[in-house]
Coordinates of C-alpha atoms in Angstrom, one line a residue:
M1 CA -13.4 37.7 71.5
S2 CA -11.4 39.9 69.3
H3 CA -8.9 37.2 69.2
R4 CA -11.2 34.6 68.1
R5 CA -12.4 37.3 65.3
G6 CA -9.0 37.5 64.6
M7 CA -8.8 34.1 63.6
I8 CA -11.9 33.5 61.5
E9 CA -10.8 35.9 59.1
I10 CA -7.5 34.7 58.7
V11 CA -9.2 31.1 58.0
R12 CA -11.7 32.7 55.6
G13 CA -9.1 34.9 53.7
R14 CA -7.0 31.7 53.4
H15 CA -9.9 29.9 52.2
L16 CA -11.3 32.1 49.3
S17 CA -7.3 32.7 48.3
A18 CA -7.1 28.9 47.7
G19 CA -9.9 29.0 45.0
F20 CA -10.3 30.9 41.6
T21 CA -12.3 33.8 40.8
L22 CA -14.8 33.3 37.9
L23 CA -12.5 35.3 35.4
E24 CA -9.3 32.9 36.2
L25 CA -11.7 30.0 35.0
L26 CA -12.6 31.6 31.7
I27 CA -9.1 32.5 31.1
S28 CA -7.9 29.1 31.8
M29 CA -10.6 27.6 29.3
V30 CA -9.9 29.9 27.0
L31 CA -6.0 29.2 26.8
L32 CA -7.0 25.4 26.9
A33 CA -9.6 25.6 23.9
V34 CA -6.6 27.6 22.2
I35 CA -3.9 25.2 23.0
V36 CA -6.6 22.1 22.0
G37 CA -7.1 24.0 18.7
V38 CA -3.3 24.5 17.7
V39 CA -2.6 20.5 18.8
A40 CA -5.9 19.3 16.6
G41 CA -4.3 21.8 13.5
A42 CA -1.4 20.3 13.9
L43 CA -2.1 16.8 14.2
R44 CA -4.7 17.4 11.0
I45 CA -1.9 19.1 9.2
G46 CA 0.1 15.8 9.8
Y47 CA -2.6 13.3 8.7
T48 CA -3.4 15.3 5.8
T49 CA -0.1 15.3 4.6
I50 CA 0.6 11.8 5.4
E51 CA -2.6 10.7 3.2
K52 CA -1.6 13.0 0.2
G53 CA 1.8 11.3 0.1
E54 CA 0.5 7.9 0.3
R55 CA -1.9 8.6 -2.1
R56 CA 0.8 10.1 -4.6
I57 CA 2.9 6.3 -3.8
E58 CA -0.3 4.6 -4.6
R59 CA -0.8 6.8 -7.7
L60 CA 2.9 6.2 -8.9
E61 CA 2.6 2.3 -8.0
R62 CA -0.1 2.1 -10.3
F63 CA 1.5 4.0 -13.3
K64 CA 4.3 2.2 -13.1
V65 CA 2.4 -1.3 -13.3
S66 CA -0.1 0.1 -15.7
V67 CA 2.7 1.0 -18.3
A68 CA 4.4 -2.2 -17.7
L69 CA 1.0 -3.9 -18.3
I70 CA 0.6 -1.9 -21.3
K71 CA 3.7 -2.5 -22.8
S72 CA 3.8 -6.2 -22.3
Q73 CA 0.8 -6.7 -24.2
L74 CA 1.6 -4.6 -26.8
E75 CA 5.0 -6.0 -27.3
S76 CA 3.3 -10.0 -27.1
Q77 CA 0.5 -8.5 -29.6
V78 CA 0.0 -11.3 -32.3
P79 CA -1.5 -10.0 -35.1
L80 CA -4.5 -12.4 -35.7
T81 CA -7.0 -12.1 -38.4
R82 CA -10.4 -13.8 -38.8
I83 CA -12.5 -14.8 -41.4
E84 CA -15.7 -12.8 -42.0
E85 CA -18.0 -13.0 -45.0
A86 CA -15.5 -14.7 -47.0
S87 CA -12.8 -12.3 -46.2
T88 CA -10.0 -11.9 -44.2
K89 CA -10.4 -9.1 -41.1
N90 CA -7.8 -7.7 -38.8
Y91 CA -8.7 -7.8 -34.9
F92 CA -6.7 -4.9 -34.7
E93 CA -8.6 -1.4 -34.7
G94 CA -6.9 1.4 -33.5
E95 CA -8.6 5.0 -32.5
K96 CA -7.4 7.8 -30.8
E97 CA -9.3 6.9 -27.5
S98 CA -9.9 3.2 -28.1
L99 CA -7.8 0.0 -29.0
K100 CA -8.6 -3.4 -29.8
F101 CA -6.0 -6.1 -30.6
T102 CA -4.8 -9.6 -29.9
S103 CA -2.0 -10.5 -27.4
N104 CA -0.7 -13.9 -25.9
Y105 CA -0.2 -12.0 -22.6
S106 CA -3.2 -11.5 -20.1
V107 CA -3.7 -9.3 -17.5
W108 CA -5.1 -11.9 -15.0
S109 CA -3.9 -15.1 -16.4
G110 CA -0.4 -14.0 -18.0
H111 CA 1.1 -16.0 -20.9
K112 CA -1.8 -18.5 -21.6
G113 CA -3.4 -18.1 -24.8
F114 CA -4.6 -15.5 -26.8
V115 CA -6.8 -13.0 -25.5
L116 CA -8.9 -10.0 -27.2
V117 CA -7.6 -6.8 -25.3
H118 CA -9.8 -3.4 -25.7
Y119 CA -8.3 -0.4 -24.3
R120 CA -11.0 2.1 -23.7
V121 CA -10.6 5.8 -22.6
E122 CA -13.5 7.3 -20.6
T123 CA -14.2 11.1 -19.3
D124 CA -15.4 11.4 -16.1
Q125 CA -18.1 13.9 -14.6
E126 CA -14.7 16.3 -13.7
G127 CA -13.9 15.9 -17.1
K128 CA -10.6 14.1 -16.6
K129 CA -9.7 11.0 -18.7
N130 CA -9.7 7.0 -17.6
L131 CA -8.0 4.2 -19.1
F132 CA -9.9 0.9 -18.9
V133 CA -9.2 -2.4 -20.1
E134 CA -11.3 -5.3 -21.1
E135 CA -10.2 -8.8 -22.0
N136 CA -11.9 -12.2 -23.3
I137 CA -10.5 -15.3 -24.5
V138 CA -10.6 -15.1 -28.5
G139 CA -13.5 -16.9 -29.2
V140 CA -15.4 -16.8 -26.1
D141 CA -17.4 -14.1 -25.0
K142 CA -16.8 -13.7 -21.2
V143 CA -15.2 -10.2 -20.7
R144 CA -13.2 -9.0 -17.6
E145 CA -12.5 -5.4 -17.2
T146 CA -10.4 -2.8 -15.0
V147 CA -9.3 0.3 -14.8
L148 CA -5.8 1.1 -14.8
L149 CA -5.4 5.1 -15.2
T150 CA -7.5 7.8 -13.5
G151 CA -7.2 11.4 -13.2
Y152 CA -5.5 12.4 -16.3
D153 CA -6.1 15.4 -18.5
D154 CA -5.5 13.7 -21.9
I155 CA -5.0 9.9 -22.7
H156 CA -4.8 9.1 -26.5
F157 CA -3.1 6.4 -28.8
E158 CA -1.4 7.1 -32.0
Y159 CA -0.6 4.5 -34.7
I160 CA 2.7 4.8 -36.7
G161 CA 3.3 2.6 -40.0
S162 CA 5.4 2.8 -43.3
P163 CA 5.8 6.4 -44.7
A164 CA 3.3 7.5 -46.6
D165 CA 5.9 9.1 -49.4
P166 CA 8.7 6.2 -49.9
T167 CA 11.3 8.9 -50.3
T168 CA 10.6 9.9 -46.5
A169 CA 12.9 8.5 -44.0
E170 CA 10.4 9.3 -41.0
E171 CA 7.3 7.5 -40.5
E172 CA 3.8 9.2 -40.0
A173 CA 1.6 8.9 -37.2
S174 CA -2.0 8.9 -37.1
D175 CA -4.8 8.7 -34.5
E176 CA -6.2 6.1 -36.2
W177 CA -5.9 2.6 -37.9
H178 CA -8.2 0.2 -40.1
D179 CA -6.4 -2.0 -42.0
D180 CA -7.6 -5.8 -42.8
K181 CA -4.2 -7.1 -43.7
E182 CA -1.6 -5.0 -41.8
V183 CA -1.1 -3.7 -38.5
P184 CA 0.9 -0.5 -37.6
S185 CA 4.9 -1.1 -37.0
Q186 CA 4.5 1.1 -33.6
V187 CA 2.3 2.2 -31.1
R188 CA 2.2 5.6 -29.1
V189 CA 0.6 6.1 -25.7
V190 CA 0.3 9.6 -24.8
L191 CA -0.2 10.6 -20.9
K192 CA -0.7 14.2 -19.9
R193 CA -1.7 15.0 -16.3
G194 CA -1.4 19.0 -15.6
K195 CA 2.3 19.9 -16.4
N196 CA 3.8 16.2 -16.7
N197 CA 3.6 14.6 -20.2
F198 CA 4.5 10.9 -20.6
T199 CA 4.7 9.4 -23.8
F200 CA 6.2 5.9 -24.8
T201 CA 6.1 3.8 -28.0
V202 CA 6.0 0.1 -28.4
S203 CA 7.2 -1.9 -31.7
L204 CA 4.4 -4.5 -32.6
R205 CA 4.9 -7.8 -34.6
A206 CA 3.9 -7.6 -38.0
K207 CA 3.3 -10.9 -39.2
A208 CA -0.3 -12.0 -39.0
V209 CA -1.8 -15.0 -38.3
T210 CA -5.3 -16.4 -39.5
V211 CA -7.9 -17.8 -37.1
R212 CA -10.6 -20.4 -38.7

């Protein structure tokens, strides 16, 4: 009898030692939660880093394409004029945050006829500057529009013409241009984002052509 009781106690002891106590289960769950949290955090950081890198690459590509496009359109600028109210008017109109001109290079169709180009700068709700471009074929009302650059601290145009003083070798820059007969010799585009400033200048054709 005592021998059987001893066997039962041994079996019962083995059965109890094979399981987990409530404390051990709680500790295991906490450790598992910590491991999952660490892994999830690492994955989140990695994903965020990749996403930021992709956004940066996309922004740089957009910047390169936009600058190349602006240069192409300005270099292909044709100083067309029009007859309006018995007087000759220039299509070229320059403001600090707006630029209108005619070009034989289109954003959508390349070198196919003359288009009236309008660059305009708009400020969004966060106070950032965005550059848009509008286009329509000269004499046609249908307008196409797209955004070129977004999220800048400053975007503006400057216009360089002949020196106001003939004895001065350097040409003066102005933030507007309104002349029914002449176009500026150069247009400067200024872009600022944080500590990064980028400026480029494009020379223009000067000989006017009248559209009747």
